[in-house]
GROMACS .gro file of C-alpha atoms in nm:
model
  429
    1UNK     CA    1   2.774   3.779   3.932
    2UNK     CA    2   3.059   4.024   3.802
    3UNK     CA    3   3.163   4.032   4.192
    4UNK     CA    4   3.168   3.669   4.235
    5UNK     CA    5   3.403   3.612   3.968
    6UNK     CA    6   3.648   3.884   4.097
    7UNK     CA    7   3.660   3.720   4.432
    8UNK     CA    8   3.719   3.364   4.271
    9UNK     CA    9   4.004   3.551   4.058
   10UNK     CA   10   4.152   3.671   4.354
   11UNK     CA   11   4.158   3.344   4.544
   12UNK     CA   12   4.296   3.180   4.248
   13UNK     CA   13   4.615   3.413   4.268
   14UNK     CA   14   4.665   3.390   4.644
   15UNK     CA   15   4.887   3.069   4.612
   16UNK     CA   16   5.077   3.213   4.328
   17UNK     CA   17   5.207   3.493   4.533
   18UNK     CA   18   5.261   3.250   4.847
   19UNK     CA   19   5.490   3.008   4.612
   20UNK     CA   20   5.672   3.352   4.517
   21UNK     CA   21   5.736   3.448   4.847
   22UNK     CA   22   5.857   3.113   4.955
   23UNK     CA   23   6.104   3.070   4.658
   24UNK     CA   24   6.244   3.412   4.788
   25UNK     CA   25   6.288   3.303   5.122
   26UNK     CA   26   6.464   3.006   4.987
   27UNK     CA   27   6.731   3.214   4.757
   28UNK     CA   28   6.821   3.480   4.993
   29UNK     CA   29   6.819   3.307   5.308
   30UNK     CA   30   6.773   3.456   5.696
   31UNK     CA   31   6.906   3.827   5.551
   32UNK     CA   32   6.611   3.860   5.277
   33UNK     CA   33   6.354   3.731   5.526
   34UNK     CA   34   6.472   3.998   5.781
   35UNK     CA   35   6.453   4.259   5.529
   36UNK     CA   36   6.121   4.164   5.427
   37UNK     CA   37   6.013   4.208   5.784
   38UNK     CA   38   6.177   4.602   5.769
   39UNK     CA   39   6.093   4.882   5.557
   40UNK     CA   40   6.325   4.963   5.243
   41UNK     CA   41   6.566   5.224   5.281
   42UNK     CA   42   6.950   5.322   5.311
   43UNK     CA   43   6.941   5.112   5.614
   44UNK     CA   44   6.877   4.798   5.420
   45UNK     CA   45   7.143   4.839   5.221
   46UNK     CA   46   6.974   4.974   4.887
   47UNK     CA   47   6.966   5.332   4.783
   48UNK     CA   48   6.665   5.510   4.854
   49UNK     CA   49   6.470   5.667   4.559
   50UNK     CA   50   6.488   6.072   4.523
   51UNK     CA   51   6.161   6.190   4.679
   52UNK     CA   52   5.958   6.395   4.461
   53UNK     CA   53   5.969   6.771   4.444
   54UNK     CA   54   5.665   6.921   4.600
   55UNK     CA   55   5.730   7.284   4.454
   56UNK     CA   56   5.860   7.414   4.117
   57UNK     CA   57   5.972   7.745   4.074
   58UNK     CA   58   6.184   7.993   3.817
   59UNK     CA   59   6.434   8.201   3.973
   60UNK     CA   60   6.720   8.438   3.831
   61UNK     CA   61   7.058   8.366   3.820
   62UNK     CA   62   7.252   8.595   4.050
   63UNK     CA   63   7.611   8.695   4.158
   64UNK     CA   64   7.693   8.534   4.503
   65UNK     CA   65   8.022   8.702   4.539
   66UNK     CA   66   8.069   9.037   4.398
   67UNK     CA   67   8.213   9.374   4.457
   68UNK     CA   68   7.984   9.666   4.407
   69UNK     CA   69   8.097  10.009   4.210
   70UNK     CA   70   7.898  10.300   4.314
   71UNK     CA   71   7.947  10.685   4.328
   72UNK     CA   72   7.977  10.854   4.653
   73UNK     CA   73   8.084  11.191   4.602
   74UNK     CA   74   8.183  11.419   4.892
   75UNK     CA   75   8.152  11.776   4.760
   76UNK     CA   76   8.051  11.709   4.380
   77UNK     CA   77   7.671  11.788   4.314
   78UNK     CA   78   7.657  11.796   3.965
   79UNK     CA   79   7.554  11.518   3.735
   80UNK     CA   80   7.740  11.218   3.623
   81UNK     CA   81   7.696  11.086   3.244
   82UNK     CA   82   7.871  10.843   3.058
   83UNK     CA   83   8.165  10.895   2.798
   84UNK     CA   84   8.256  10.553   2.784
   85UNK     CA   85   8.182  10.219   2.941
   86UNK     CA   86   8.267   9.882   2.904
   87UNK     CA   87   7.974   9.612   2.781
   88UNK     CA   88   7.753   9.395   3.017
   89UNK     CA   89   7.913   9.066   3.055
   90UNK     CA   90   8.259   9.192   3.006
   91UNK     CA   91   8.576   9.009   3.148
   92UNK     CA   92   8.781   9.289   3.360
   93UNK     CA   93   9.118   9.274   3.569
   94UNK     CA   94   9.144   9.434   3.915
   95UNK     CA   95   9.202   9.813   3.834
   96UNK     CA   96   9.056   9.801   3.476
   97UNK     CA   97   8.879  10.112   3.389
   98UNK     CA   98   8.509  10.014   3.355
   99UNK     CA   99   8.358  10.366   3.273
  100UNK     CA  100   8.480  10.716   3.221
  101UNK     CA  101   8.255  11.004   3.286
  102UNK     CA  102   8.210  11.344   3.152
  103UNK     CA  103   8.450  11.573   3.342
  104UNK     CA  104   8.314  11.907   3.207
  105UNK     CA  105   8.038  12.000   3.483
  106UNK     CA  106   8.308  11.889   3.742
  107UNK     CA  107   8.593  12.072   3.584
  108UNK     CA  108   8.321  12.402   3.593
  109UNK     CA  109   8.248  12.313   3.973
  110UNK     CA  110   8.611  12.302   4.059
  111UNK     CA  111   8.697  12.639   3.861
  112UNK     CA  112   8.414  12.810   4.050
  113UNK     CA  113   8.525  12.682   4.396
  114UNK     CA  114   8.886  12.764   4.345
  115UNK     CA  115   8.796  13.090   4.287
  116UNK     CA  116   8.583  13.112   4.623
  117UNK     CA  117   8.876  12.962   4.802
  118UNK     CA  118   9.113  13.217   4.660
  119UNK     CA  119   8.871  13.527   4.747
  120UNK     CA  120   8.813  13.352   5.094
  121UNK     CA  121   9.182  13.360   5.160
  122UNK     CA  122   9.210  13.726   5.054
  123UNK     CA  123   8.950  13.804   5.278
  124UNK     CA  124   9.082  13.618   5.564
  125UNK     CA  125   9.422  13.787   5.518
  126UNK     CA  126   9.268  14.124   5.496
  127UNK     CA  127   9.085  14.070   5.823
  128UNK     CA  128   9.405  13.950   6.007
  129UNK     CA  129   9.570  14.274   5.876
  130UNK     CA  130   9.280  14.463   5.984
  131UNK     CA  131   9.257  14.346   6.305
  132UNK     CA  132   9.651  14.399   6.342
  133UNK     CA  133   9.578  14.780   6.246
  134UNK     CA  134   9.295  14.804   6.496
  135UNK     CA  135   9.479  14.659   6.796
  136UNK     CA  136   9.781  14.887   6.744
  137UNK     CA  137   9.534  15.180   6.685
  138UNK     CA  138   9.334  15.060   7.011
  139UNK     CA  139   9.648  15.030   7.217
  140UNK     CA  140   9.770  15.385   7.074
  141UNK     CA  141   9.452  15.547   7.207
  142UNK     CA  142   9.452  15.347   7.543
  143UNK     CA  143   9.798  15.521   7.631
  144UNK     CA  144   9.719  15.815   7.522
  145UNK     CA  145   9.379  15.833   7.732
  146UNK     CA  146   9.577  15.716   8.003
  147UNK     CA  147   9.849  15.949   7.970
  148UNK     CA  148   9.578  16.244   7.961
  149UNK     CA  149   9.423  16.107   8.263
  150UNK     CA  150   9.758  16.102   8.457
  151UNK     CA  151   9.806  16.452   8.367
  152UNK     CA  152   9.444  16.559   8.454
  153UNK     CA  153   9.490  16.388   8.802
  154UNK     CA  154   9.823  16.582   8.851
  155UNK     CA  155   9.667  16.914   8.741
  156UNK     CA  156   9.387  16.883   8.952
  157UNK     CA  157   9.586  16.757   9.283
  158UNK     CA  158   9.799  17.090   9.177
  159UNK     CA  159   9.502  17.295   9.179
  160UNK     CA  160   9.427  17.198   9.530
  161UNK     CA  161   9.735  17.186   9.671
  162UNK     CA  162   9.903  17.512   9.501
  163UNK     CA  163   9.658  17.723   9.312
  164UNK     CA  164   9.407  17.747   9.597
  165UNK     CA  165   9.665  17.841   9.816
  166UNK     CA  166   9.812  18.097   9.620
  167UNK     CA  167   9.494  18.243   9.546
  168UNK     CA  168   9.456  18.295   9.931
  169UNK     CA  169   9.790  18.447   9.989
  170UNK     CA  170   9.689  18.674   9.664
  171UNK     CA  171   9.393  18.781   9.804
  172UNK     CA  172   9.540  18.843  10.159
  173UNK     CA  173   9.828  19.073   9.985
  174UNK     CA  174   9.527  19.266   9.815
  175UNK     CA  175   9.393  19.316  10.104
  176UNK     CA  176   9.703  19.455  10.270
  177UNK     CA  177   9.775  19.665   9.988
  178UNK     CA  178   9.409  19.816   9.995
  179UNK     CA  179   9.437  19.860  10.382
  180UNK     CA  180   9.801  20.022  10.339
  181UNK     CA  181   9.665  20.235  10.057
  182UNK     CA  182   9.361  20.374  10.259
  183UNK     CA  183   9.589  20.420  10.595
  184UNK     CA  184   9.843  20.598  10.317
  185UNK     CA  185   9.573  20.849  10.223
  186UNK     CA  186   9.418  20.913  10.568
  187UNK     CA  187   9.739  20.997  10.683
  188UNK     CA  188   9.847  21.225  10.393
  189UNK     CA  189   9.488  21.407  10.429
  190UNK     CA  190   9.566  21.446  10.815
  191UNK     CA  191   9.908  21.578  10.735
  192UNK     CA  192   9.769  21.821  10.472
  193UNK     CA  193   9.500  21.946  10.716
  194UNK     CA  194   9.778  22.035  11.005
  195UNK     CA  195   9.996  22.206  10.720
  196UNK     CA  196   9.740  22.384  10.562
  197UNK     CA  197   9.632  22.508  10.887
  198UNK     CA  198   9.997  22.607  10.985
  199UNK     CA  199  10.053  22.753  10.652
  200UNK     CA  200  10.001  23.092  10.519
  201UNK     CA  201   9.832  22.974  10.191
  202UNK     CA  202   9.496  23.133  10.100
  203UNK     CA  203   9.185  22.939  10.214
  204UNK     CA  204   9.052  22.873   9.842
  205UNK     CA  205   9.391  22.662   9.786
  206UNK     CA  206   9.362  22.468  10.086
  207UNK     CA  207   8.979  22.396  10.039
  208UNK     CA  208   9.103  22.274   9.694
  209UNK     CA  209   9.355  22.019   9.800
  210UNK     CA  210   9.189  21.901  10.125
  211UNK     CA  211   8.874  21.832   9.888
  212UNK     CA  212   9.076  21.640   9.638
  213UNK     CA  213   9.271  21.464   9.913
  214UNK     CA  214   8.909  21.354  10.056
  215UNK     CA  215   8.770  21.241   9.756
  216UNK     CA  216   9.073  21.006   9.669
  217UNK     CA  217   9.029  20.884   9.981
  218UNK     CA  218   8.649  20.815   9.934
  219UNK     CA  219   8.727  20.650   9.603
  220UNK     CA  220   8.991  20.434   9.750
  221UNK     CA  221   8.749  20.319  10.006
  222UNK     CA  222   8.484  20.213   9.766
  223UNK     CA  223   8.749  20.065   9.550
  224UNK     CA  224   8.837  19.858   9.866
  225UNK     CA  225   8.476  19.765   9.939
  226UNK     CA  226   8.416  19.665   9.571
  227UNK     CA  227   8.732  19.450   9.590
  228UNK     CA  228   8.622  19.286   9.923
  229UNK     CA  229   8.281  19.203   9.775
  230UNK     CA  230   8.465  19.058   9.483
  231UNK     CA  231   8.662  18.848   9.687
  232UNK     CA  232   8.380  18.747   9.863
  233UNK     CA  233   8.212  18.634   9.564
  234UNK     CA  234   8.486  18.450   9.417
  235UNK     CA  235   8.537  18.261   9.751
  236UNK     CA  236   8.167  18.169   9.784
  237UNK     CA  237   8.103  18.095   9.420
  238UNK     CA  238   8.371  18.103   9.143
  239UNK     CA  239   8.646  17.907   9.327
  240UNK     CA  240   8.373  17.636   9.419
  241UNK     CA  241   8.239  17.645   9.080
  242UNK     CA  242   8.615  17.609   8.926
  243UNK     CA  243   8.658  17.331   9.173
  244UNK     CA  244   8.343  17.124   9.116
  245UNK     CA  245   8.398  17.181   8.728
  246UNK     CA  246   8.765  17.059   8.759
  247UNK     CA  247   8.678  16.767   8.966
  248UNK     CA  248   8.382  16.674   8.753
  249UNK     CA  249   8.618  16.700   8.450
  250UNK     CA  250   8.873  16.446   8.598
  251UNK     CA  251   8.587  16.238   8.695
  252UNK     CA  252   8.476  16.230   8.347
  253UNK     CA  253   8.748  16.171   8.213
  254UNK     CA  254   8.831  15.882   8.465
  255UNK     CA  255   8.488  15.726   8.332
  256UNK     CA  256   8.580  15.759   7.996
  257UNK     CA  257   8.917  15.584   8.024
  258UNK     CA  258   8.719  15.309   8.201
  259UNK     CA  259   8.489  15.287   7.944
  260UNK     CA  260   8.754  15.282   7.667
  261UNK     CA  261   8.932  15.021   7.847
  262UNK     CA  262   8.595  14.793   7.847
  263UNK     CA  263   8.533  14.915   7.495
  264UNK     CA  264   8.859  14.809   7.366
  265UNK     CA  265   8.841  14.461   7.545
  266UNK     CA  266   8.495  14.414   7.360
  267UNK     CA  267   8.654  14.510   7.037
  268UNK     CA  268   8.942  14.295   7.067
  269UNK     CA  269   8.682  14.009   7.173
  270UNK     CA  270   8.510  14.106   6.835
  271UNK     CA  271   8.799  14.090   6.646
  272UNK     CA  272   8.912  13.773   6.773
  273UNK     CA  273   8.577  13.625   6.696
  274UNK     CA  274   8.588  13.778   6.341
  275UNK     CA  275   8.905  13.626   6.275
  276UNK     CA  276   8.824  13.279   6.417
  277UNK     CA  277   8.512  13.261   6.194
  278UNK     CA  278   8.727  13.396   5.897
  279UNK     CA  279   8.968  13.113   5.964
  280UNK     CA  280   8.710  12.853   6.025
  281UNK     CA  281   8.527  12.941   5.702
  282UNK     CA  282   8.853  12.918   5.505
  283UNK     CA  283   8.899  12.589   5.632
  284UNK     CA  284   8.584  12.482   5.557
  285UNK     CA  285   8.661  12.604   5.196
  286UNK     CA  286   8.994  12.436   5.205
  287UNK     CA  287   8.807  12.126   5.332
  288UNK     CA  288   8.525  12.135   5.066
  289UNK     CA  289   8.788  12.205   4.777
  290UNK     CA  290   8.984  11.908   4.928
  291UNK     CA  291   8.661  11.677   4.863
  292UNK     CA  292   8.574  11.824   4.562
  293UNK     CA  293   8.957  11.749   4.453
  294UNK     CA  294   8.904  11.374   4.566
  295UNK     CA  295   8.570  11.383   4.363
  296UNK     CA  296   8.776  11.398   4.072
  297UNK     CA  297   8.874  11.036   4.114
  298UNK     CA  298   8.512  10.946   4.035
  299UNK     CA  299   8.552  11.020   3.676
  300UNK     CA  300   8.716  10.705   3.592
  301UNK     CA  301   8.544  10.368   3.734
  302UNK     CA  302   8.790  10.128   3.811
  303UNK     CA  303   8.720   9.746   3.872
  304UNK     CA  304   8.774   9.651   4.257
  305UNK     CA  305   8.850   9.289   4.159
  306UNK     CA  306   8.847   9.071   3.869
  307UNK     CA  307   8.581   8.888   3.732
  308UNK     CA  308   8.243   8.944   3.521
  309UNK     CA  309   8.122   9.282   3.472
  310UNK     CA  310   7.750   9.337   3.534
  311UNK     CA  311   7.545   9.658   3.489
  312UNK     CA  312   7.303   9.733   3.759
  313UNK     CA  313   7.294   9.661   4.095
  314UNK     CA  314   7.263   9.304   4.299
  315UNK     CA  315   6.855   9.381   4.344
  316UNK     CA  316   6.823   9.408   3.967
  317UNK     CA  317   6.901   9.027   3.945
  318UNK     CA  318   6.572   8.911   4.105
  319UNK     CA  319   6.235   8.799   3.962
  320UNK     CA  320   6.051   9.086   3.766
  321UNK     CA  321   6.351   9.316   3.774
  322UNK     CA  322   6.527   9.443   3.468
  323UNK     CA  323   6.912   9.525   3.478
  324UNK     CA  324   7.007   9.858   3.294
  325UNK     CA  325   7.243   9.846   3.032
  326UNK     CA  326   7.444  10.180   3.023
  327UNK     CA  327   7.592  10.332   2.728
  328UNK     CA  328   7.739  10.674   2.615
  329UNK     CA  329   7.567  10.973   2.744
  330UNK     CA  330   7.373  10.732   3.006
  331UNK     CA  331   7.312  10.931   3.335
  332UNK     CA  332   7.440  10.771   3.664
  333UNK     CA  333   7.277  10.781   4.006
  334UNK     CA  334   7.501  10.836   4.332
  335UNK     CA  335   7.478  10.657   4.630
  336UNK     CA  336   7.357  10.327   4.493
  337UNK     CA  337   7.504  10.037   4.298
  338UNK     CA  338   7.587  10.095   3.958
  339UNK     CA  339   7.837   9.806   3.856
  340UNK     CA  340   7.919   9.455   3.979
  341UNK     CA  341   8.181   9.255   3.947
  342UNK     CA  342   8.119   8.882   4.007
  343UNK     CA  343   8.279   8.574   3.983
  344UNK     CA  344   8.286   8.404   3.651
  345UNK     CA  345   8.049   8.112   3.727
  346UNK     CA  346   7.717   8.199   3.914
  347UNK     CA  347   7.673   8.008   4.260
  348UNK     CA  348   7.341   8.164   4.344
  349UNK     CA  349   6.959   8.184   4.204
  350UNK     CA  350   6.714   8.456   4.362
  351UNK     CA  351   6.344   8.347   4.355
  352UNK     CA  352   6.016   8.493   4.500
  353UNK     CA  353   5.846   8.302   4.756
  354UNK     CA  354   5.457   8.367   4.826
  355UNK     CA  355   5.255   8.275   5.154
  356UNK     CA  356   5.126   7.982   4.987
  357UNK     CA  357   5.472   7.839   4.903
  358UNK     CA  358   5.561   7.891   5.285
  359UNK     CA  359   5.397   7.562   5.347
  360UNK     CA  360   5.611   7.369   5.141
  361UNK     CA  361   5.931   7.562   5.106
  362UNK     CA  362   6.127   7.633   5.420
  363UNK     CA  363   6.463   7.789   5.489
  364UNK     CA  364   6.710   7.501   5.439
  365UNK     CA  365   6.526   7.270   5.212
  366UNK     CA  366   6.724   7.129   4.947
  367UNK     CA  367   6.637   7.202   4.598
  368UNK     CA  368   6.729   7.095   4.244
  369UNK     CA  369   6.840   7.354   3.998
  370UNK     CA  370   6.856   7.324   3.636
  371UNK     CA  371   6.935   7.621   3.352
  372UNK     CA  372   6.643   7.665   3.140
  373UNK     CA  373   6.912   7.824   2.879
  374UNK     CA  374   7.132   7.520   2.913
  375UNK     CA  375   6.895   7.233   3.024
  376UNK     CA  376   7.237   6.997   3.052
  377UNK     CA  377   7.364   7.232   3.348
  378UNK     CA  378   7.218   7.087   3.663
  379UNK     CA  379   7.331   7.124   4.000
  380UNK     CA  380   7.161   7.155   4.374
  381UNK     CA  381   7.165   7.416   4.638
  382UNK     CA  382   6.990   7.491   4.966
  383UNK     CA  383   6.714   7.767   4.984
  384UNK     CA  384   6.686   8.051   5.246
  385UNK     CA  385   6.407   8.272   5.282
  386UNK     CA  386   6.419   8.634   5.438
  387UNK     CA  387   6.214   8.651   5.731
  388UNK     CA  388   6.009   8.961   5.653
  389UNK     CA  389   5.809   9.016   5.349
  390UNK     CA  390   5.954   9.231   5.036
  391UNK     CA  391   5.578   9.320   4.969
  392UNK     CA  392   5.222   9.248   5.118
  393UNK     CA  393   4.863   9.290   5.017
  394UNK     CA  394   4.538   9.161   5.151
  395UNK     CA  395   4.556   8.873   4.947
  396UNK     CA  396   4.929   8.737   4.935
  397UNK     CA  397   5.282   8.843   5.042
  398UNK     CA  398   5.603   8.781   4.885
  399UNK     CA  399   5.942   8.698   5.050
  400UNK     CA  400   6.296   8.741   4.902
  401UNK     CA  401   6.446   8.415   4.862
  402UNK     CA  402   6.780   8.246   4.735
  403UNK     CA  403   6.909   7.950   4.644
  404UNK     CA  404   7.291   7.924   4.758
  405UNK     CA  405   7.431   7.630   4.499
  406UNK     CA  406   7.660   7.338   4.576
  407UNK     CA  407   7.833   7.376   4.269
  408UNK     CA  408   7.813   7.644   4.009
  409UNK     CA  409   7.654   7.656   3.666
  410UNK     CA  410   7.925   7.632   3.431
  411UNK     CA  411   7.865   7.851   3.133
  412UNK     CA  412   7.580   8.003   3.235
  413UNK     CA  413   7.550   8.356   3.251
  414UNK     CA  414   7.411   8.612   3.504
  415UNK     CA  415   7.030   8.720   3.442
  416UNK     CA  416   6.921   8.385   3.284
  417UNK     CA  417   6.645   8.186   3.420
  418UNK     CA  418   6.682   7.873   3.606
  419UNK     CA  419   6.424   7.599   3.750
  420UNK     CA  420   6.404   7.522   4.080
  421UNK     CA  421   6.242   7.201   4.241
  422UNK     CA  422   6.221   7.237   4.604
  423UNK     CA  423   6.216   6.922   4.768
  424UNK     CA  424   5.952   6.908   5.037
  425UNK     CA  425   6.061   6.840   5.408
  426UNK     CA  426   6.410   6.802   5.275
  427UNK     CA  427   6.599   7.016   5.512
  428UNK     CA  428   6.977   7.047   5.593
  429UNK     CA  429   7.094   7.010   5.913
   0.00000   0.00000   0.00000
């Protein structure tokens, strides 16, 4: 019965609907009839209603255009701690001091390196002067060795050319003297014998004189034989030995001079290498001191541009991150972003996108942005998602994403939250 009544009600309403359609066609004419046959939209002259957001997220208001301040010391390896610092969110001009660092550790390091540099300079000067003295002494020793070798050569040549000849002539002369002495004594003995035979001297006196002459002659002959043997010994042994010794001495002196020349060449190379190393060490020490001197400029951190001072790095303005707040005695890390100087009004919102969100959120999607601190501040922007995930687990992965705003959020501060409505299928371009 109930189904039957519903059918009757529907049939009763059909004529009323037909009348309404007929009235509309009469009032609007052919244009209305044409529009009724086409879907309503921008082409039909009426503005299309905004599509409903298919994904809502909460992001963090972050700087889009900024200049980072970091500590990049060239030489100083000590710690950096803050003495004075401007508060987070302060407005700064280009060149303003945003932080002053404790100089004590740096000054101690600079004083120590300055002493080391001075010691290195003194050692290098000593090496240079010592090398000059050693080079002069080596040159003098070489000249003395060369002169001594020349004298030894001349002496050996004189020995071969003159002394041996003089010895030979002296031996010949000695032979003649000995031979003449023997001949003279033989003649005297013959003369004595003849004289005594004709003389009237007694036989005893004659015998004494003749015997004396004979003994003298025999002694002279023995002396002559000894001289002959000695000359033969000298000729066969002493002269050859002396010649060999002189020749060996000259050869040893020549080898010693050549060895001295090579040794001095090696010593000269060693001195040059030592001086080069000393100069290189001095240059390195000077370069390190120059780098350390330049590191002194880091004791005052200045704003690289005008804008709003933010403590922390750009990565700290992401969901789940906490930007630091530096104060007196805070320690600063090196080679990382410490401060940011950004535009006064934010133009970027960072957000995390999960694997499940990727089915709806795409790079280029349009996003409606509303500040959660000041809900009256609204704008739109374009979504951009990193290709590779920041973190991944067996259950899910997280991608870094950011929304570049069409217009900045006036009066909204960095680090606050913003509501994001990501439109499904709405992609720029």
